[in-house]
Amino acid sequence: MTPSDCGPAGADRSLKRATVHPGAWWLWSLSLGTAATRTTNPLLLALLISASAYVVATHRGDTGTPTAHAYTAFAKLALAVLLVRLLFAVALGSPIPGTHTVLTLPEVPLPHWAQGIRLGGKVTAEALVFAAYDGLKLATLLICVGAANALASPARLLKSLPGALYETGVAVVVALTFAPHLIADVQRLRAARRLRGRPDRGLRGLLQVGLPVLEGALERSVALAAAMEARGYGRTVEVPARVRRTTAALTLGGLLGVCAGTYGLLTAEGGIYGVPLLLAGVVAALAGLRLGGRRSPRTRYRPDPWDARAWLVTDSGAAVAALLSLASARDPEALHPGVVPLVAPALPLWPAAAILLALLPAFVVPQGPKNPQDRQDPKEPS
C-alpha cells in the first residue's frame, strides 16, 4: 500500500476501485436468469448456478449487512420451489407418458367436470424427471435474482435511478430494508423469551412474539415517515401541464411499444416489426423518464460511475443470454433434453463454453473487503 492510500481518503479510493455500478450487477444477474429460461438441461443450469455462486462468493459486499446473505436465502427458496414442483408432480400427476413406474398412490375419484386432473395414481420416473427439469429452471432463475441482491445493495441502486422513478425506488428500498429488521426483531424477542424460561415456539409463542414485532414495526414506520418528511422526501417542483402530458404520453406509449415489440419477438409472425417497435418503445420510455425527472430535482453524493468494468460485467451476462438463445433456436434437442425415452442428458460443448463467460466479472473486478473490520484503520501504519 502506498502512502497515498492511507487515511480515510485513500480508503475511500481503494473501496471505490473495488466496486462496480449496481446496475451492471443487476443486468448481469438478469441476463443469467434470461439464459436459464432458454434451457431445461440440468447440466447447463448447474453451470449457471455454479458461475453465479463463484462470483457471489468472491465479490459480495460486507458480510455484516443483510443483503450479503441474500444469495443463501434465495438458494433455500429455490430448493423449496424445486421440492414443491416435485410434490405437485407426485400428487397431481403429469401429462408426460411414462413406462417406468416408481410408485402407485391411491387415486381419488373426481367428478366429470374435472377431467384432465387426477389425485394420486401411478407416478412414473419420466414424470418426475420432467418436473425436476422444469423446477430446476425456475430455481436457477431465483438464484440469479439472489445473486443480484447479494452483489448490489438496494440503497446504491436507488442512487442510480432516474428522478421519475425516485419515489417508487424509495418505497421499494424501504420495503426491502424493513424485512431484515423484522427478522432481527423476531430473533431478539425469541432469545429474550428463552432466557426468561418462557416458550418461544408453538401458537402461543408465535402470538407473544408476533405482537411486539408488529408494534415495533409500526413505531419504526411512523418514525421513518417523520424523518423522511423532515428531510424533504416527496418534494416536487411545479411543471407545466404541457410537459406533464408529454411525459405521460411518452412513458405510456413507450411501455406499450416495448410490450408489442416483445410479443413480436416471441411470435414467428411478428419477427419483422418486433425489433423496430421494441427499440422505439425503449427510446420513448427513456425520453418520458427524462422529462419526468424534472419533477424530482436532486443531487447525488459520490455517484457510482459506469466505467469499463461495468461494461464488461454487463456484456458478459448479455453474451451468455444471447448465445444460449441462439443455441436454443439452432439445437433445441441439446438444450431441452427429452424424457421419453428416459436417457441421461448430454452436455453441449459450445453452450457450456458460453456460460463460462459469466465468470468474467470474477477476474476483471477487484475484490473488496468482506468485513468492515478488514478495512485498514487510518491510524494504523501501512
XYZ file of C-alpha atoms in Angstrom:
382
model
C 0.000 0.000 0.000
C 1.331 3.398 -0.963
C 1.267 6.376 1.428
C -1.494 7.967 -0.647
C -3.771 5.001 0.120
C -3.543 5.631 3.872
C -6.210 7.610 5.687
C -9.906 7.993 5.028
C -9.498 9.411 1.520
C -7.206 6.570 0.493
C -9.581 4.000 1.973
C -12.471 5.515 0.023
C -10.437 5.391 -3.196
C -9.492 1.751 -2.590
C -13.095 0.813 -1.909
C -14.263 2.739 -4.990
C -11.842 0.767 -7.170
C -13.319 -2.482 -5.828
C -16.938 -1.559 -6.572
C -18.931 -1.743 -9.775
C -22.080 0.135 -10.668
C -25.022 -1.744 -9.068
C -26.968 -1.578 -12.322
C -24.223 -3.632 -14.000
C -24.579 -6.400 -11.417
C -28.360 -6.423 -11.849
C -28.102 -6.582 -15.640
C -25.527 -9.377 -15.346
C -27.754 -11.388 -12.999
C -30.928 -10.822 -15.014
C -29.082 -11.870 -18.165
C -28.102 -15.129 -16.490
C -31.727 -15.564 -15.464
C -32.763 -14.995 -19.085
C -30.269 -17.641 -20.175
C -31.774 -20.039 -17.620
C -35.199 -19.664 -19.229
C -33.829 -20.854 -22.580
C -32.889 -24.360 -21.425
C -34.024 -27.232 -19.252
C -30.739 -29.116 -19.490
C -29.760 -29.758 -15.850
C -26.052 -29.688 -16.680
C -26.252 -26.215 -18.210
C -28.441 -24.993 -15.361
C -25.924 -26.359 -12.855
C -23.187 -24.445 -14.697
C -25.214 -21.228 -14.420
C -25.721 -21.772 -10.688
C -22.020 -22.537 -10.186
C -20.933 -19.434 -12.099
C -23.224 -17.153 -10.114
C -22.189 -18.791 -6.825
C -18.486 -18.302 -7.575
C -18.906 -14.620 -8.448
C -21.043 -14.017 -5.346
C -18.533 -15.819 -3.103
C -15.682 -13.639 -4.334
C -17.385 -10.268 -4.802
C -20.346 -9.925 -2.468
C -20.444 -6.968 -0.093
C -19.777 -6.748 3.631
C -20.818 -9.955 5.378
C -22.261 -7.892 8.212
C -25.031 -6.438 6.018
C -28.358 -8.240 5.454
C -28.021 -8.132 1.659
C -24.782 -10.133 1.779
C -26.764 -13.200 2.869
C -29.477 -12.779 0.221
C -27.903 -15.414 -2.013
C -28.238 -18.092 0.667
C -31.852 -17.118 1.325
C -32.728 -17.268 -2.372
C -30.926 -20.613 -2.706
C -33.107 -22.043 0.078
C -36.182 -20.596 -1.624
C -35.098 -22.169 -4.924
C -34.701 -25.561 -3.232
C -38.186 -25.219 -1.741
C -39.620 -24.380 -5.180
C -37.960 -27.454 -6.672
C -39.364 -29.704 -3.938
C -42.859 -28.219 -4.335
C -42.713 -28.818 -8.096
C -41.817 -32.469 -7.499
C -44.568 -32.780 -4.898
C -47.138 -31.462 -7.361
C -45.948 -33.953 -9.967
C -46.414 -36.795 -7.467
C -49.800 -35.684 -6.134
C -51.436 -34.255 -9.270
C -49.794 -36.353 -11.919
C -48.189 -35.217 -15.168
C -49.208 -35.207 -18.844
C -45.876 -36.836 -19.703
C -46.406 -40.506 -20.576
C -44.088 -42.992 -18.933
C -43.430 -46.688 -18.608
C -41.115 -46.753 -15.563
C -43.472 -46.750 -12.562
C -41.812 -45.604 -9.361
C -44.791 -45.954 -7.007
C -48.560 -46.136 -7.113
C -50.655 -43.898 -4.853
C -54.332 -44.336 -4.025
C -56.278 -42.410 -6.663
C -59.121 -40.138 -5.574
C -62.122 -40.220 -7.947
C -63.081 -36.794 -9.273
C -66.321 -35.603 -10.944
C -66.670 -35.491 -14.704
C -66.160 -31.710 -14.880
C -62.617 -32.180 -13.504
C -61.441 -34.244 -16.442
C -57.716 -33.975 -17.055
C -56.976 -33.655 -13.352
C -56.198 -36.575 -11.101
C -55.179 -37.032 -7.490
C -52.850 -39.925 -6.865
C -52.340 -42.838 -9.206
C -49.162 -44.016 -10.868
C -46.013 -41.935 -10.519
C -43.524 -42.577 -13.294
C -39.837 -41.785 -13.477
C -40.393 -39.824 -16.692
C -42.884 -37.512 -14.970
C -40.520 -36.942 -12.030
C -37.578 -36.148 -14.305
C -39.692 -33.724 -16.359
C -40.854 -31.973 -13.155
C -37.256 -31.815 -11.894
C -36.075 -30.202 -15.130
C -38.904 -27.673 -15.034
C -38.420 -26.888 -11.343
C -34.655 -26.545 -11.721
C -35.150 -23.897 -14.408
C -37.275 -21.772 -12.070
C -34.874 -22.422 -9.193
C -31.941 -21.186 -11.292
C -33.863 -18.011 -12.132
C -34.464 -17.354 -8.416
C -30.798 -17.966 -7.605
C -29.748 -15.451 -10.262
C -32.033 -12.847 -8.666
C -30.453 -13.669 -5.307
C -27.035 -13.039 -6.826
C -28.150 -9.550 -7.855
C -29.317 -8.807 -4.301
C -26.054 -10.072 -2.809
C -23.773 -8.205 -5.220
C -25.588 -4.850 -5.431
C -27.009 -3.043 -2.422
C -30.573 -1.736 -2.998
C -29.557 1.592 -1.448
C -26.777 2.008 -4.016
C -29.122 1.060 -6.811
C -31.582 3.715 -5.624
C -28.952 6.411 -6.181
C -28.757 5.471 -9.862
C -32.492 5.548 -10.618
C -33.835 8.388 -12.765
C -35.722 11.121 -10.989
C -39.089 9.976 -12.344
C -38.724 6.635 -10.530
C -37.279 8.063 -7.346
C -40.445 7.797 -5.225
C -41.038 4.227 -6.397
C -37.417 3.341 -5.684
C -37.632 4.789 -2.175
C -40.723 2.682 -1.451
C -39.025 -0.481 -2.726
C -35.831 0.149 -0.747
C -37.797 0.860 2.435
C -39.720 -2.394 1.957
C -36.512 -4.352 1.394
C -34.908 -2.725 4.434
C -37.796 -3.500 6.779
C -37.691 -7.262 6.129
C -34.239 -7.781 7.758
C -35.335 -5.633 10.704
C -38.389 -7.809 11.252
C -36.247 -10.950 11.208
C -33.806 -9.389 13.672
C -36.696 -8.391 15.989
C -38.094 -11.926 15.945
C -34.701 -13.414 16.777
C -34.128 -10.895 19.580
C -37.532 -11.479 21.177
C -37.238 -15.250 20.940
C -33.825 -15.147 22.576
C -35.187 -12.920 25.361
C -38.054 -15.326 25.994
C -35.707 -18.293 26.138
C -33.520 -16.507 28.683
C -36.604 -15.910 30.838
C -37.645 -19.561 30.595
C -40.733 -18.846 28.507
C -41.791 -20.831 25.438
C -40.933 -19.317 22.074
C -42.475 -21.985 19.848
C -45.991 -23.046 19.060
C -49.070 -20.910 18.584
C -48.765 -19.246 21.999
C -45.125 -18.349 21.483
C -45.885 -17.069 17.986
C -48.601 -14.741 19.270
C -46.484 -13.425 22.145
C -43.570 -12.770 19.783
C -45.595 -11.526 16.810
C -47.464 -8.766 18.625
C -44.307 -6.959 19.915
C -42.738 -7.325 16.475
C -45.801 -5.772 14.839
C -45.824 -2.947 17.388
C -42.146 -2.247 16.799
C -42.648 -2.257 13.019
C -45.456 0.304 13.302
C -43.388 2.546 15.560
C -40.450 2.286 13.183
C -42.697 3.162 10.232
C -44.028 6.300 11.948
C -40.522 7.389 12.936
C -39.216 6.792 9.415
C -42.090 8.732 7.874
C -41.425 11.690 10.175
C -37.695 11.605 9.415
C -38.298 11.444 5.656
C -40.755 14.327 5.795
C -38.276 16.425 7.781
C -35.597 15.767 5.156
C -37.799 16.793 2.227
C -38.634 13.407 0.690
C -41.502 13.649 -1.770
C -40.711 17.261 -2.615
C -41.565 18.190 -6.206
C -41.438 21.301 -8.328
C -44.072 22.879 -10.500
C -44.045 21.522 -14.057
C -46.144 22.986 -16.888
C -49.199 20.977 -17.889
C -47.835 20.568 -21.416
C -44.699 18.866 -20.079
C -46.761 16.582 -17.825
C -48.968 15.474 -20.720
C -45.951 14.899 -22.946
C -44.258 12.872 -20.221
C -47.327 10.679 -19.706
C -47.774 10.127 -23.444
C -44.129 9.210 -23.995
C -43.957 6.883 -20.996
C -47.247 5.109 -21.731
C -46.544 4.889 -25.448
C -43.034 3.613 -24.790
C -44.268 0.882 -22.460
C -46.905 -0.187 -24.989
C -44.228 -0.257 -27.688
C -41.974 -2.410 -25.508
C -44.841 -4.856 -24.843
C -45.801 -5.025 -28.517
C -42.181 -5.411 -29.629
C -41.535 -8.165 -27.089
C -44.675 -10.000 -28.246
C -43.490 -9.663 -31.830
C -40.115 -11.174 -30.983
C -41.752 -14.120 -29.232
C -44.008 -14.967 -32.177
C -42.986 -16.187 -35.584
C -45.290 -13.768 -37.429
C -44.033 -10.663 -35.612
C -40.334 -11.043 -36.279
C -40.342 -8.200 -38.800
C -41.951 -5.479 -36.704
C -40.816 -6.734 -33.279
C -37.342 -5.164 -33.190
C -38.354 -1.679 -34.520
C -41.283 -1.487 -32.102
C -39.113 -2.583 -29.192
C -36.402 -0.022 -29.961
C -38.943 2.767 -30.490
C -40.659 1.878 -27.213
C -37.395 1.920 -25.282
C -36.450 5.327 -26.723
C -39.889 6.805 -25.951
C -39.908 5.401 -22.411
C -36.429 6.777 -21.708
C -37.476 10.181 -23.028
C -40.551 10.113 -20.787
C -38.447 9.217 -17.744
C -36.041 12.008 -18.620
C -38.842 14.563 -18.733
C -40.473 13.142 -15.607
C -37.230 13.561 -13.696
C -37.744 17.338 -13.750
C -40.389 16.954 -11.038
C -37.822 15.488 -8.634
C -34.675 17.630 -8.716
C -31.968 16.051 -6.609
C -28.220 15.679 -6.465
C -26.140 12.548 -5.968
C -23.410 12.270 -3.363
C -20.472 10.303 -4.781
C -22.389 8.743 -7.682
C -21.294 5.326 -8.895
C -19.532 5.720 -12.247
C -20.369 3.498 -15.181
C -16.829 2.591 -16.206
C -15.191 -0.052 -18.364
C -15.601 -2.720 -15.669
C -19.353 -2.101 -15.603
C -19.497 -2.578 -19.365
C -17.523 -5.826 -19.114
C -19.800 -7.166 -16.376
C -22.928 -6.263 -18.341
C -21.605 -7.549 -21.659
C -20.537 -10.883 -20.156
C -24.066 -11.569 -18.908
C -25.660 -10.329 -22.151
C -23.345 -12.579 -24.164
C -24.415 -15.622 -22.148
C -28.106 -14.804 -22.684
C -27.639 -14.178 -26.420
C -25.589 -17.328 -27.021
C -27.995 -19.536 -25.062
C -30.917 -18.077 -27.025
C -29.081 -18.810 -30.278
C -28.277 -22.346 -29.148
C -31.915 -22.902 -28.157
C -33.028 -21.955 -31.671
C -30.375 -23.953 -33.527
C -30.178 -27.085 -31.364
C -33.323 -27.363 -29.238
C -32.763 -31.063 -28.514
C -29.472 -30.370 -26.719
C -30.868 -27.559 -24.578
C -34.198 -29.292 -23.926
C -33.404 -32.969 -23.384
C -36.326 -35.323 -23.712
C -37.577 -37.638 -21.027
C -39.379 -40.148 -23.289
C -37.433 -42.352 -23.671
C -35.642 -41.747 -20.398
C -31.970 -41.008 -21.194
C -29.183 -39.146 -19.431
C -28.785 -35.521 -20.611
C -25.691 -34.675 -22.628
C -23.538 -31.582 -22.134
C -23.425 -29.460 -25.304
C -19.928 -28.067 -25.589
C -20.282 -24.608 -27.062
C -23.312 -23.584 -24.923
C -21.351 -24.758 -21.868
C -18.364 -22.679 -23.004
C -20.687 -19.698 -23.464
C -21.849 -19.997 -19.848
C -18.232 -19.763 -18.702
C -18.269 -16.155 -19.931
C -20.348 -15.399 -16.831
C -17.163 -15.864 -14.773
C -15.552 -12.806 -16.387
C -16.569 -10.430 -13.524
C -14.644 -12.606 -11.072
C -11.411 -11.698 -12.882
C -11.960 -8.127 -14.100
C -13.465 -6.718 -10.895
C -11.077 -6.406 -7.925
C -12.232 -7.986 -4.708
C -13.237 -5.634 -1.918
C -13.052 -6.244 1.849
C -15.541 -8.798 3.167
C -15.865 -7.431 6.701
C -15.913 -3.834 7.940
C -13.038 -4.595 10.331
C -10.933 -5.754 7.388
C -10.630 -2.165 6.202
C -7.427 -0.629 7.467
C -7.713 1.783 10.356
C -6.433 5.206 9.225
C -4.407 5.456 12.445
C -2.533 2.216 11.784
C 0.644 2.346 9.688
C 0.579 0.538 6.350
